[in-house]
mmCIF file of C-alpha atoms in Angstrom:
data_model
loop_
_atom_site.group_PDB
_atom_site.id
_atom_site.type_symbol
_atom_site.label_atom_id
_atom_site.label_comp_id
_atom_site.label_asym_id
_atom_site.label_seq_id
_atom_site.Cartn_x
_atom_site.Cartn_y
_atom_site.Cartn_z
ATOM 1 C CA UNK A 15 8.866 -31.578 -57.771
ATOM 2 C CA UNK A 16 12.260 -30.423 -56.769
ATOM 3 C CA UNK A 17 14.821 -30.237 -59.505
ATOM 4 C CA UNK A 18 18.139 -32.326 -58.899
ATOM 5 C CA UNK A 19 20.591 -30.592 -56.938
ATOM 6 C CA UNK A 20 18.092 -28.288 -55.147
ATOM 7 C CA UNK A 21 17.255 -28.585 -51.469
ATOM 8 C CA UNK A 22 14.056 -27.552 -49.623
ATOM 9 C CA UNK A 23 14.726 -25.508 -46.667
ATOM 10 C CA UNK A 24 12.008 -24.592 -44.046
ATOM 11 C CA UNK A 25 12.592 -21.606 -42.005
ATOM 12 C CA UNK A 26 10.635 -21.477 -38.818
ATOM 13 C CA UNK A 27 10.367 -18.226 -37.074
ATOM 14 C CA UNK A 28 9.397 -17.655 -33.494
ATOM 15 C CA UNK A 29 8.162 -14.376 -32.585
ATOM 16 C CA UNK A 30 8.223 -13.247 -29.040
ATOM 17 C CA UNK A 31 5.850 -10.488 -27.885
ATOM 18 C CA UNK A 32 8.619 -7.861 -27.064
ATOM 19 C CA UNK A 33 8.366 -6.088 -30.297
ATOM 20 C CA UNK A 34 12.046 -6.416 -30.898
ATOM 21 C CA UNK A 35 13.984 -8.386 -33.673
ATOM 22 C CA UNK A 36 16.400 -10.107 -30.996
ATOM 23 C CA UNK A 37 14.962 -12.852 -28.814
ATOM 24 C CA UNK A 38 15.230 -11.713 -25.279
ATOM 25 C CA UNK A 39 17.295 -13.902 -22.819
ATOM 26 C CA UNK A 40 15.706 -16.668 -20.803
ATOM 27 C CA UNK A 41 15.102 -15.706 -17.141
ATOM 28 C CA UNK A 42 17.996 -16.550 -14.944
ATOM 29 C CA UNK A 43 17.260 -19.223 -12.382
ATOM 30 C CA UNK A 44 18.906 -19.589 -8.875
ATOM 31 C CA UNK A 45 18.478 -23.432 -8.409
ATOM 32 C CA UNK A 46 19.563 -23.004 -4.753
ATOM 33 C CA UNK A 47 16.889 -20.473 -3.869
ATOM 34 C CA UNK A 48 13.237 -20.487 -3.797
ATOM 35 C CA UNK A 49 13.043 -16.777 -4.796
ATOM 36 C CA UNK A 50 13.812 -15.500 -8.212
ATOM 37 C CA UNK A 51 14.285 -11.620 -8.454
ATOM 38 C CA UNK A 52 13.949 -10.326 -11.912
ATOM 39 C CA UNK A 53 15.370 -6.906 -12.993
ATOM 40 C CA UNK A 54 15.245 -7.314 -16.899
ATOM 41 C CA UNK A 55 12.621 -8.629 -19.361
ATOM 42 C CA UNK A 56 13.148 -12.197 -20.192
ATOM 43 C CA UNK A 57 11.309 -15.440 -21.450
ATOM 44 C CA UNK A 58 9.750 -17.603 -19.004
ATOM 45 C CA UNK A 59 11.948 -20.859 -18.685
ATOM 46 C CA UNK A 60 8.695 -23.218 -17.951
ATOM 47 C CA UNK A 61 9.811 -26.377 -16.397
ATOM 48 C CA UNK A 62 13.351 -25.264 -15.991
ATOM 49 C CA UNK A 63 12.689 -23.149 -12.837
ATOM 50 C CA UNK A 64 14.451 -25.403 -10.280
ATOM 51 C CA UNK A 65 13.379 -24.766 -6.733
ATOM 52 C CA UNK A 66 11.753 -21.461 -7.472
ATOM 53 C CA UNK A 67 8.284 -20.952 -5.965
ATOM 54 C CA UNK A 68 8.170 -17.146 -5.778
ATOM 55 C CA UNK A 69 9.317 -14.601 -8.570
ATOM 56 C CA UNK A 70 9.673 -10.932 -7.621
ATOM 57 C CA UNK A 71 10.177 -8.097 -10.152
ATOM 58 C CA UNK A 72 12.712 -5.234 -9.327
ATOM 59 C CA UNK A 73 12.084 -1.728 -10.303
ATOM 60 C CA UNK A 74 14.473 -0.127 -12.757
ATOM 61 C CA UNK A 75 14.831 3.648 -13.426
ATOM 62 C CA UNK A 76 15.607 2.869 -17.056
ATOM 63 C CA UNK A 77 12.079 1.587 -17.851
ATOM 64 C CA UNK A 78 8.594 2.507 -16.837
ATOM 65 C CA UNK A 79 6.649 -0.212 -14.919
ATOM 66 C CA UNK A 80 7.459 -3.692 -13.791
ATOM 67 C CA UNK A 81 9.959 -5.997 -15.625
ATOM 68 C CA UNK A 82 8.208 -8.372 -18.232
ATOM 69 C CA UNK A 83 8.255 -12.090 -18.780
ATOM 70 C CA UNK A 84 7.179 -13.575 -21.947
ATOM 71 C CA UNK A 85 5.590 -16.871 -22.582
ATOM 72 C CA UNK A 86 7.529 -19.347 -24.688
ATOM 73 C CA UNK A 87 5.128 -21.569 -26.566
ATOM 74 C CA UNK A 88 7.774 -24.226 -26.859
ATOM 75 C CA UNK A 89 8.200 -24.459 -23.063
ATOM 76 C CA UNK A 90 6.529 -26.647 -20.619
ATOM 77 C CA UNK A 91 4.449 -25.266 -17.669
ATOM 78 C CA UNK A 92 6.004 -24.217 -14.341
ATOM 79 C CA UNK A 93 7.267 -27.214 -12.730
ATOM 80 C CA UNK A 94 7.277 -26.581 -8.949
ATOM 81 C CA UNK A 95 9.266 -28.793 -6.560
ATOM 82 C CA UNK A 96 7.616 -31.689 -4.976
ATOM 83 C CA UNK A 97 5.568 -30.992 -1.971
ATOM 84 C CA UNK A 98 5.037 -27.271 -3.043
ATOM 85 C CA UNK A 99 1.498 -26.049 -2.031
ATOM 86 C CA UNK A 100 1.804 -22.521 -3.116
ATOM 87 C CA UNK A 101 3.595 -20.094 -5.608
ATOM 88 C CA UNK A 102 3.578 -16.324 -5.984
ATOM 89 C CA UNK A 103 4.409 -13.754 -8.692
ATOM 90 C CA UNK A 104 4.817 -10.252 -7.658
ATOM 91 C CA UNK A 105 5.307 -6.804 -9.682
ATOM 92 C CA UNK A 106 5.665 -8.273 -13.182
ATOM 93 C CA UNK A 107 4.259 -7.943 -16.583
ATOM 94 C CA UNK A 108 3.070 -11.091 -18.129
ATOM 95 C CA UNK A 109 3.244 -10.978 -21.973
ATOM 96 C CA UNK A 110 1.787 -13.651 -24.256
ATOM 97 C CA UNK A 111 0.300 -15.701 -21.371
ATOM 98 C CA UNK A 112 -3.175 -16.898 -22.322
ATOM 99 C CA UNK A 113 -5.996 -16.660 -19.803
ATOM 100 C CA UNK A 114 -8.503 -19.419 -19.823
ATOM 101 C CA UNK A 115 -12.227 -18.683 -19.605
ATOM 102 C CA UNK A 116 -12.869 -17.098 -16.084
ATOM 103 C CA UNK A 117 -16.028 -19.241 -15.485
ATOM 104 C CA UNK A 118 -14.050 -22.438 -16.324
ATOM 105 C CA UNK A 119 -12.146 -24.808 -13.772
ATOM 106 C CA UNK A 120 -8.826 -23.240 -14.840
ATOM 107 C CA UNK A 121 -10.152 -19.656 -14.706
ATOM 108 C CA UNK A 122 -7.744 -17.088 -13.689
ATOM 109 C CA UNK A 123 -4.544 -19.195 -14.034
ATOM 110 C CA UNK A 124 -2.406 -18.134 -16.881
ATOM 111 C CA UNK A 125 -1.392 -20.924 -19.245
ATOM 112 C CA UNK A 126 2.136 -21.973 -18.547
ATOM 113 C CA UNK A 127 1.901 -21.097 -14.693
ATOM 114 C CA UNK A 128 -0.559 -23.954 -13.726
ATOM 115 C CA UNK A 129 2.094 -25.745 -11.745
ATOM 116 C CA UNK A 130 1.251 -29.344 -10.927
ATOM 117 C CA UNK A 131 -2.434 -28.652 -11.108
ATOM 118 C CA UNK A 132 -2.887 -28.714 -7.247
ATOM 119 C CA UNK A 133 -0.862 -25.656 -6.484
ATOM 120 C CA UNK A 134 -2.303 -22.389 -5.199
ATOM 121 C CA UNK A 135 -0.935 -19.563 -7.284
ATOM 122 C CA UNK A 136 -0.895 -15.798 -6.031
ATOM 123 C CA UNK A 137 -0.579 -12.999 -8.459
ATOM 124 C CA UNK A 138 0.214 -9.699 -6.690
ATOM 125 C CA UNK A 139 0.705 -6.299 -8.641
ATOM 126 C CA UNK A 140 0.865 -8.152 -11.878
ATOM 127 C CA UNK A 141 -0.169 -6.668 -15.225
ATOM 128 C CA UNK A 142 -1.213 -9.042 -18.034
ATOM 129 C CA UNK A 143 -1.357 -7.991 -21.744
ATOM 130 C CA UNK A 144 -4.447 -9.429 -23.307
ATOM 131 C CA UNK A 145 -6.458 -9.202 -26.569
ATOM 132 C CA UNK A 146 -9.816 -7.723 -26.775
ATOM 133 C CA UNK A 147 -11.881 -10.945 -26.460
ATOM 134 C CA UNK A 148 -10.108 -12.102 -23.415
ATOM 135 C CA UNK A 149 -10.633 -8.693 -21.777
ATOM 136 C CA UNK A 150 -14.430 -8.770 -22.626
ATOM 137 C CA UNK A 151 -14.729 -12.310 -21.115
ATOM 138 C CA UNK A 152 -13.325 -11.089 -17.785
ATOM 139 C CA UNK A 153 -15.284 -7.775 -17.823
ATOM 140 C CA UNK A 154 -18.558 -9.669 -18.438
ATOM 141 C CA UNK A 155 -17.595 -12.104 -15.791
ATOM 142 C CA UNK A 156 -17.020 -9.528 -12.941
ATOM 143 C CA UNK A 157 -20.099 -7.509 -13.994
ATOM 144 C CA UNK A 158 -22.195 -10.496 -13.221
ATOM 145 C CA UNK A 159 -20.272 -11.229 -9.775
ATOM 146 C CA UNK A 160 -21.853 -9.460 -6.862
ATOM 147 C CA UNK A 161 -19.656 -7.413 -4.757
ATOM 148 C CA UNK A 162 -16.638 -7.636 -7.097
ATOM 149 C CA UNK A 163 -13.860 -5.106 -6.665
ATOM 150 C CA UNK A 164 -12.847 -3.993 -10.050
ATOM 151 C CA UNK A 165 -12.151 -0.930 -12.246
ATOM 152 C CA UNK A 166 -12.777 -0.897 -15.998
ATOM 153 C CA UNK A 167 -13.501 1.281 -18.838
ATOM 154 C CA UNK A 168 -14.974 -1.786 -20.748
ATOM 155 C CA UNK A 169 -12.685 -1.588 -23.677
ATOM 156 C CA UNK A 170 -8.916 -1.236 -22.881
ATOM 157 C CA UNK A 171 -8.335 -2.334 -19.222
ATOM 158 C CA UNK A 172 -9.705 -4.269 -16.207
ATOM 159 C CA UNK A 173 -8.285 -3.906 -12.802
ATOM 160 C CA UNK A 174 -9.037 -6.449 -10.117
ATOM 161 C CA UNK A 175 -8.590 -5.357 -6.582
ATOM 162 C CA UNK A 176 -8.948 -8.687 -5.031
ATOM 163 C CA UNK A 177 -10.347 -12.128 -6.275
ATOM 164 C CA UNK A 178 -9.911 -15.519 -5.029
ATOM 165 C CA UNK A 179 -10.795 -18.993 -6.430
ATOM 166 C CA UNK A 180 -9.899 -22.528 -5.344
ATOM 167 C CA UNK A 181 -6.532 -22.270 -7.162
ATOM 168 C CA UNK A 182 -5.841 -18.658 -7.602
ATOM 169 C CA UNK A 183 -5.588 -15.411 -5.636
ATOM 170 C CA UNK A 184 -5.419 -12.043 -7.763
ATOM 171 C CA UNK A 185 -4.386 -8.891 -5.706
ATOM 172 C CA UNK A 186 -4.152 -5.830 -7.563
ATOM 173 C CA UNK A 187 -3.984 -7.441 -11.018
ATOM 174 C CA UNK A 188 -4.574 -5.466 -14.348
ATOM 175 C CA UNK A 189 -5.551 -6.888 -17.623
ATOM 176 C CA UNK A 190 -4.383 -4.443 -20.219
ATOM 177 C CA UNK A 191 -5.143 -4.325 -23.990
ATOM 178 C CA UNK A 192 -1.933 -4.079 -25.895
ATOM 179 C CA UNK A 193 -0.393 -5.680 -29.034
ATOM 180 C CA UNK A 194 2.932 -6.240 -27.433
ATOM 181 C CA UNK A 195 5.094 -4.934 -24.553
ATOM 182 C CA UNK A 196 6.159 -1.704 -26.183
ATOM 183 C CA UNK A 197 2.624 -0.806 -26.772
ATOM 184 C CA UNK A 198 1.763 -1.181 -23.013
ATOM 185 C CA UNK A 199 4.979 0.620 -21.960
ATOM 186 C CA UNK A 200 3.964 3.443 -24.437
ATOM 187 C CA UNK A 201 1.307 4.469 -22.153
ATOM 188 C CA UNK A 202 3.642 5.759 -19.572
ATOM 189 C CA UNK A 203 4.864 8.413 -21.909
ATOM 190 C CA UNK A 204 2.508 11.352 -22.110
ATOM 191 C CA UNK A 205 1.386 11.621 -25.747
ATOM 192 C CA UNK A 206 1.985 14.893 -27.740
ATOM 193 C CA UNK A 207 -0.417 14.315 -30.739
ATOM 194 C CA UNK A 208 -3.723 15.825 -30.717
ATOM 195 C CA UNK A 209 -7.010 14.995 -32.506
ATOM 196 C CA UNK A 210 -9.304 17.100 -34.721
ATOM 197 C CA UNK A 211 -10.728 18.773 -31.628
ATOM 198 C CA UNK A 212 -7.373 19.877 -30.495
ATOM 199 C CA UNK A 213 -7.351 17.198 -27.685
ATOM 200 C CA UNK A 214 -4.429 14.944 -26.687
ATOM 201 C CA UNK A 215 -5.228 11.851 -28.599
ATOM 202 C CA UNK A 216 -4.808 8.649 -26.400
ATOM 203 C CA UNK A 217 -4.902 4.953 -27.453
ATOM 204 C CA UNK A 218 -5.845 3.529 -24.123
ATOM 205 C CA UNK A 219 -7.601 4.635 -20.898
ATOM 206 C CA UNK A 220 -4.591 3.336 -18.736
ATOM 207 C CA UNK A 221 -1.120 4.489 -17.932
ATOM 208 C CA UNK A 222 1.422 1.607 -16.997
ATOM 209 C CA UNK A 223 3.431 3.761 -14.656
ATOM 210 C CA UNK A 224 3.443 7.468 -13.805
ATOM 211 C CA UNK A 225 6.389 9.179 -12.064
ATOM 212 C CA UNK A 226 7.007 12.472 -10.421
ATOM 213 C CA UNK A 227 7.863 13.949 -13.687
ATOM 214 C CA UNK A 228 4.909 12.575 -15.541
ATOM 215 C CA UNK A 229 1.904 12.328 -13.173
ATOM 216 C CA UNK A 230 0.454 15.767 -13.271
ATOM 217 C CA UNK A 231 0.668 15.685 -17.164
ATOM 218 C CA UNK A 232 -0.921 12.319 -17.190
ATOM 219 C CA UNK A 233 -3.803 13.226 -14.754
ATOM 220 C CA UNK A 234 -4.473 16.418 -16.959
ATOM 221 C CA UNK A 235 -4.477 14.310 -20.274
ATOM 222 C CA UNK A 236 -6.382 11.181 -18.951
ATOM 223 C CA UNK A 237 -8.766 12.863 -16.667
ATOM 224 C CA UNK A 238 -9.790 15.906 -18.901
ATOM 225 C CA UNK A 239 -12.270 13.528 -20.961
ATOM 226 C CA UNK A 240 -15.837 14.465 -19.716
ATOM 227 C CA UNK A 241 -17.538 11.115 -19.933
ATOM 228 C CA UNK A 242 -18.748 8.312 -17.703
ATOM 229 C CA UNK A 243 -15.702 6.055 -18.675
ATOM 230 C CA UNK A 244 -13.167 5.043 -16.182
ATOM 231 C CA UNK A 245 -9.507 5.478 -16.415
ATOM 232 C CA UNK A 246 -6.416 4.143 -14.354
ATOM 233 C CA UNK A 247 -3.084 5.388 -13.626
ATOM 234 C CA UNK A 248 -0.776 3.032 -11.783
ATOM 235 C CA UNK A 249 1.785 4.398 -9.301
ATOM 236 C CA UNK A 250 4.860 2.130 -8.823
ATOM 237 C CA UNK A 251 6.956 4.717 -6.846
ATOM 238 C CA UNK A 252 6.448 7.483 -4.336
ATOM 239 C CA UNK A 253 5.184 10.631 -6.007
ATOM 240 C CA UNK A 254 4.497 14.241 -4.955
ATOM 241 C CA UNK A 255 1.217 14.755 -6.697
ATOM 242 C CA UNK A 256 1.411 18.582 -6.889
ATOM 243 C CA UNK A 257 5.117 18.944 -7.483
ATOM 244 C CA UNK A 258 5.818 22.029 -9.812
ATOM 245 C CA UNK A 259 5.322 22.936 -12.550
ATOM 246 C CA UNK A 260 1.525 22.713 -11.677
ATOM 247 C CA UNK A 261 -1.350 24.244 -13.612
ATOM 248 C CA UNK A 262 -2.395 27.605 -12.108
ATOM 249 C CA UNK A 263 -6.075 26.478 -12.295
ATOM 250 C CA UNK A 264 -5.490 23.072 -10.917
ATOM 251 C CA UNK A 265 -6.241 19.694 -12.516
ATOM 252 C CA UNK A 266 -9.875 19.198 -13.985
ATOM 253 C CA UNK A 267 -10.882 15.645 -13.680
ATOM 254 C CA UNK A 268 -13.969 15.092 -15.650
ATOM 255 C CA UNK A 269 -14.277 11.254 -15.597
ATOM 256 C CA UNK A 270 -13.951 8.451 -12.995
ATOM 257 C CA UNK A 271 -10.177 8.338 -12.488
ATOM 258 C CA UNK A 272 -8.313 5.698 -10.259
ATOM 259 C CA UNK A 273 -4.733 6.198 -8.925
ATOM 260 C CA UNK A 274 -3.516 2.815 -7.934
ATOM 261 C CA UNK A 275 -0.474 2.100 -5.798
ATOM 262 C CA UNK A 276 1.194 -1.156 -5.177
ATOM 263 C CA UNK A 277 -0.313 -3.922 -2.913
ATOM 264 C CA UNK A 278 3.184 -5.378 -2.257
ATOM 265 C CA UNK A 279 4.903 -2.096 -1.037
ATOM 266 C CA UNK A 280 3.945 1.224 0.435
ATOM 267 C CA UNK A 281 3.353 3.661 -2.259
ATOM 268 C CA UNK A 282 3.205 7.235 -0.940
ATOM 269 C CA UNK A 283 1.353 10.147 -2.604
ATOM 270 C CA UNK A 284 2.357 13.449 -1.131
ATOM 271 C CA UNK A 285 -0.114 16.147 -1.536
ATOM 272 C CA UNK A 286 2.279 19.025 -0.298
ATOM 273 C CA UNK A 287 -0.422 20.767 1.794
ATOM 274 C CA UNK A 288 -2.260 21.790 -1.441
ATOM 275 C CA UNK A 289 -5.753 23.045 -1.332
ATOM 276 C CA UNK A 290 -8.571 23.204 -3.944
ATOM 277 C CA UNK A 291 -6.125 21.873 -6.610
ATOM 278 C CA UNK A 292 -7.926 18.753 -8.092
ATOM 279 C CA UNK A 293 -11.219 19.936 -9.472
ATOM 280 C CA UNK A 294 -14.056 17.409 -9.250
ATOM 281 C CA UNK A 295 -16.909 19.676 -10.501
ATOM 282 C CA UNK A 296 -18.014 17.978 -13.781
ATOM 283 C CA UNK A 297 -20.976 15.578 -14.171
ATOM 284 C CA UNK A 298 -18.807 12.293 -14.183
ATOM 285 C CA UNK A 299 -16.000 13.634 -11.944
ATOM 286 C CA UNK A 300 -14.739 10.975 -9.454
ATOM 287 C CA UNK A 301 -11.392 10.151 -7.891
ATOM 288 C CA UNK A 302 -10.349 6.925 -6.348
ATOM 289 C CA UNK A 303 -7.151 6.385 -4.523
ATOM 290 C CA UNK A 304 -6.326 2.625 -4.051
ATOM 291 C CA UNK A 305 -3.488 1.118 -2.129
ATOM 292 C CA UNK A 306 -1.597 4.404 -1.443
ATOM 293 C CA UNK A 307 -0.229 6.191 1.499
ATOM 294 C CA UNK A 308 -1.493 9.629 1.807
ATOM 295 C CA UNK A 309 0.760 12.289 3.172
ATOM 296 C CA UNK A 310 0.909 16.097 3.805
ATOM 297 C CA UNK A 311 -2.767 17.102 3.695
ATOM 298 C CA UNK A 312 -3.582 20.721 4.442
ATOM 299 C CA UNK A 313 -6.576 22.344 6.070
ATOM 300 C CA UNK A 314 -9.048 24.025 3.939
ATOM 301 C CA UNK A 315 -9.493 27.817 3.325
ATOM 302 C CA UNK A 316 -12.239 30.327 2.442
ATOM 303 C CA UNK A 317 -12.697 28.795 -0.891
ATOM 304 C CA UNK A 318 -13.040 25.413 0.664
ATOM 305 C CA UNK A 319 -15.569 26.737 3.242
ATOM 306 C CA UNK A 320 -17.936 27.464 0.166
ATOM 307 C CA UNK A 321 -18.246 23.730 -0.549
ATOM 308 C CA UNK A 322 -17.403 22.341 2.848
ATOM 309 C CA UNK A 323 -20.872 21.833 4.469
ATOM 310 C CA UNK A 324 -21.132 19.642 6.656
ATOM 311 C CA UNK A 325 -17.408 19.045 7.244
ATOM 312 C CA UNK A 326 -14.923 21.080 9.065
ATOM 313 C CA UNK A 327 -12.028 22.893 7.093
ATOM 314 C CA UNK A 328 -10.002 22.772 10.120
ATOM 315 C CA UNK A 329 -9.426 19.178 9.788
ATOM 316 C CA UNK A 330 -6.881 18.410 7.073
ATOM 317 C CA UNK A 331 -8.001 14.914 6.713
ATOM 318 C CA UNK A 332 -11.307 16.046 5.034
ATOM 319 C CA UNK A 333 -8.934 16.201 1.837
ATOM 320 C CA UNK A 334 -9.229 19.780 0.912
ATOM 321 C CA UNK A 335 -6.741 19.138 -2.021
ATOM 322 C CA UNK A 336 -9.990 17.881 -3.869
ATOM 323 C CA UNK A 337 -12.498 20.633 -4.563
ATOM 324 C CA UNK A 338 -16.128 19.427 -4.774
ATOM 325 C CA UNK A 339 -19.347 20.128 -2.783
ATOM 326 C CA UNK A 340 -19.140 17.838 0.217
ATOM 327 C CA UNK A 341 -22.729 16.737 -0.010
ATOM 328 C CA UNK A 342 -21.797 14.907 -3.211
ATOM 329 C CA UNK A 343 -20.150 11.530 -3.465
ATOM 330 C CA UNK A 344 -17.092 12.178 -5.514
ATOM 331 C CA UNK A 345 -14.134 10.245 -4.027
ATOM 332 C CA UNK A 346 -13.335 6.764 -2.760
ATOM 333 C CA UNK A 347 -10.285 5.785 -0.782
ATOM 334 C CA UNK A 348 -9.661 2.034 -0.615
ATOM 335 C CA UNK A 349 -6.939 0.142 1.152
ATOM 336 C CA UNK A 350 -5.402 3.733 1.935
ATOM 337 C CA UNK A 351 -3.316 4.885 4.858
ATOM 338 C CA UNK A 352 -3.512 8.435 6.235
ATOM 339 C CA UNK A 353 -0.337 9.880 7.637
ATOM 340 C CA UNK A 354 -1.676 12.487 10.291
ATOM 341 C CA UNK A 355 0.637 15.428 10.548
ATOM 342 C CA UNK A 356 -0.396 16.727 14.090
ATOM 343 C CA UNK A 357 -1.311 15.370 17.479
ATOM 344 C CA UNK A 358 -4.280 17.812 17.267
ATOM 345 C CA UNK A 359 -5.570 16.034 14.168
ATOM 346 C CA UNK A 360 -5.413 12.579 15.963
ATOM 347 C CA UNK A 361 -7.173 14.199 18.969
ATOM 348 C CA UNK A 362 -9.920 15.494 16.737
ATOM 349 C CA UNK A 363 -10.686 11.980 15.518
ATOM 350 C CA UNK A 364 -10.385 10.333 19.000
ATOM 351 C CA UNK A 365 -12.777 12.827 20.295
ATOM 352 C CA UNK A 366 -15.432 12.144 17.654
ATOM 353 C CA UNK A 367 -14.988 8.646 17.629
ATOM 354 C CA UNK A 368 -15.762 8.641 21.516
ATOM 355 C CA UNK A 369 -18.777 10.804 20.691
ATOM 356 C CA UNK A 370 -19.954 8.500 17.884
ATOM 357 C CA UNK A 371 -19.649 5.127 19.925
ATOM 358 C CA UNK A 372 -21.251 6.610 22.968
ATOM 359 C CA UNK A 373 -24.734 5.190 24.079
ATOM 360 C CA UNK A 374 -25.571 8.520 25.945
ATOM 361 C CA UNK A 375 -28.560 10.387 24.229
ATOM 362 C CA UNK A 376 -26.850 13.765 24.333
ATOM 363 C CA UNK A 377 -23.776 12.321 22.414
ATOM 364 C CA UNK A 378 -25.849 10.272 20.124
ATOM 365 C CA UNK A 379 -27.723 13.603 19.196
ATOM 366 C CA UNK A 380 -24.453 15.222 18.783
ATOM 367 C CA UNK A 381 -23.135 12.600 16.376
ATOM 368 C CA UNK A 382 -26.180 12.298 14.404
ATOM 369 C CA UNK A 383 -24.936 14.150 11.437
ATOM 370 C CA UNK A 384 -21.904 11.746 11.132
ATOM 371 C CA UNK A 385 -24.381 8.833 10.730
ATOM 372 C CA UNK A 386 -26.968 10.384 8.597
ATOM 373 C CA UNK A 387 -25.175 13.270 6.666
ATOM 374 C CA UNK A 388 -21.500 11.852 6.310
ATOM 375 C CA UNK A 389 -22.580 8.237 6.450
ATOM 376 C CA UNK A 390 -20.093 6.706 8.768
ATOM 377 C CA UNK A 391 -21.161 3.041 9.407
ATOM 378 C CA UNK A 392 -18.074 1.671 11.460
ATOM 379 C CA UNK A 393 -15.689 3.710 13.678
ATOM 380 C CA UNK A 394 -13.092 1.845 15.684
ATOM 381 C CA UNK A 395 -10.222 3.057 17.649
ATOM 382 C CA UNK A 396 -7.274 0.739 18.267
ATOM 383 C CA UNK A 397 -4.949 0.953 21.346
ATOM 384 C CA UNK A 398 -2.153 1.714 19.020
ATOM 385 C CA UNK A 399 -3.699 5.336 18.215
ATOM 386 C CA UNK A 400 -4.530 4.070 14.693
ATOM 387 C CA UNK A 401 -8.025 4.965 13.720
ATOM 388 C CA UNK A 402 -9.989 2.588 11.338
ATOM 389 C CA UNK A 403 -13.065 3.746 9.864
ATOM 390 C CA UNK A 404 -15.580 3.338 7.229
ATOM 391 C CA UNK A 405 -17.107 6.421 5.942
ATOM 392 C CA UNK A 406 -19.776 6.228 3.190
ATOM 393 C CA UNK A 407 -18.569 9.238 1.159
ATOM 394 C CA UNK A 408 -14.854 8.876 0.898
ATOM 395 C CA UNK A 409 -13.626 5.821 2.562
ATOM 396 C CA UNK A 410 -13.906 2.084 2.150
ATOM 397 C CA UNK A 411 -11.794 -0.312 4.207
ATOM 398 C CA UNK A 412 -9.455 2.368 5.265
#
């Protein structure tokens, strides 16, 4: 019972998942436009989005990775304009948005973004912070889905290359284990603490965003683990992979490592004509490049020749920046674009594509090693001088 003259005051505190004492501002809405551009972190306004049907994050040099939008539990779901059949979110971090059971009818549609229930939603280059249970639900779902294109370490991240349901399309979407926004952004800063073995201690197996100044160090630290446990480094900007300072003995990659660019924009990786600099010689060494433009590859040298068979070191596009025995399967290029440096390189591929496609017995015998050893299954030449191929050892859907 309260004593006379005393009042009972209830203090309600709303905590936003931004790890800051001040509540972030609401996302600014332009009612006259269907596109909302976001440069800064903000709270999702829910029903108060006006005519917006597309939200695009904008890169800022002052922070790593995309801008973040936080879910406001007090807000209503996204209210889309009447007659809208589709909506899209690109290059954003979703913080605090719950994901339903992926096997359920609302699977893959973040709570608060359901629209009118009939709208098709596209998430492209979106990173979603999740708890461990949600991550495990989705990992298990994709493990049981034949032909799924995902990368995961099974514990801290799941990257979905492409997935479509009746209501949702995911393209380059990452589920990242994190306690809050700052936790996920901290992965972009190379750590300096070491464990008892003297190795750099890392909390997660993902990097939200690497840059020219951090990529080499991140690859060294993330990739040095010798284990059959995947890791992923996101690339949001163009990078020169071998920009100095570069370790004189190269970068050793001891685990499956993914470098993932943006699906919504060209993300260039410049290899600066480097040779034998990324070492894929461990038991679990494997490198995947996904959604990047590959530039400035150089031909091999005498050291490359030791591990080149059956490929030619004269062709730069055999990727001699990577050092591994070419009879082994150590690399995958998915949704990548090669920039060919010289006409002679293009002529080389045009010649072999003609040989490969020929029905004459002599040419079929000549191209036998490309089918049986290299494992080329499709080789098409377009009239625009762009070559499309599917090669078993390094290339899927080039």
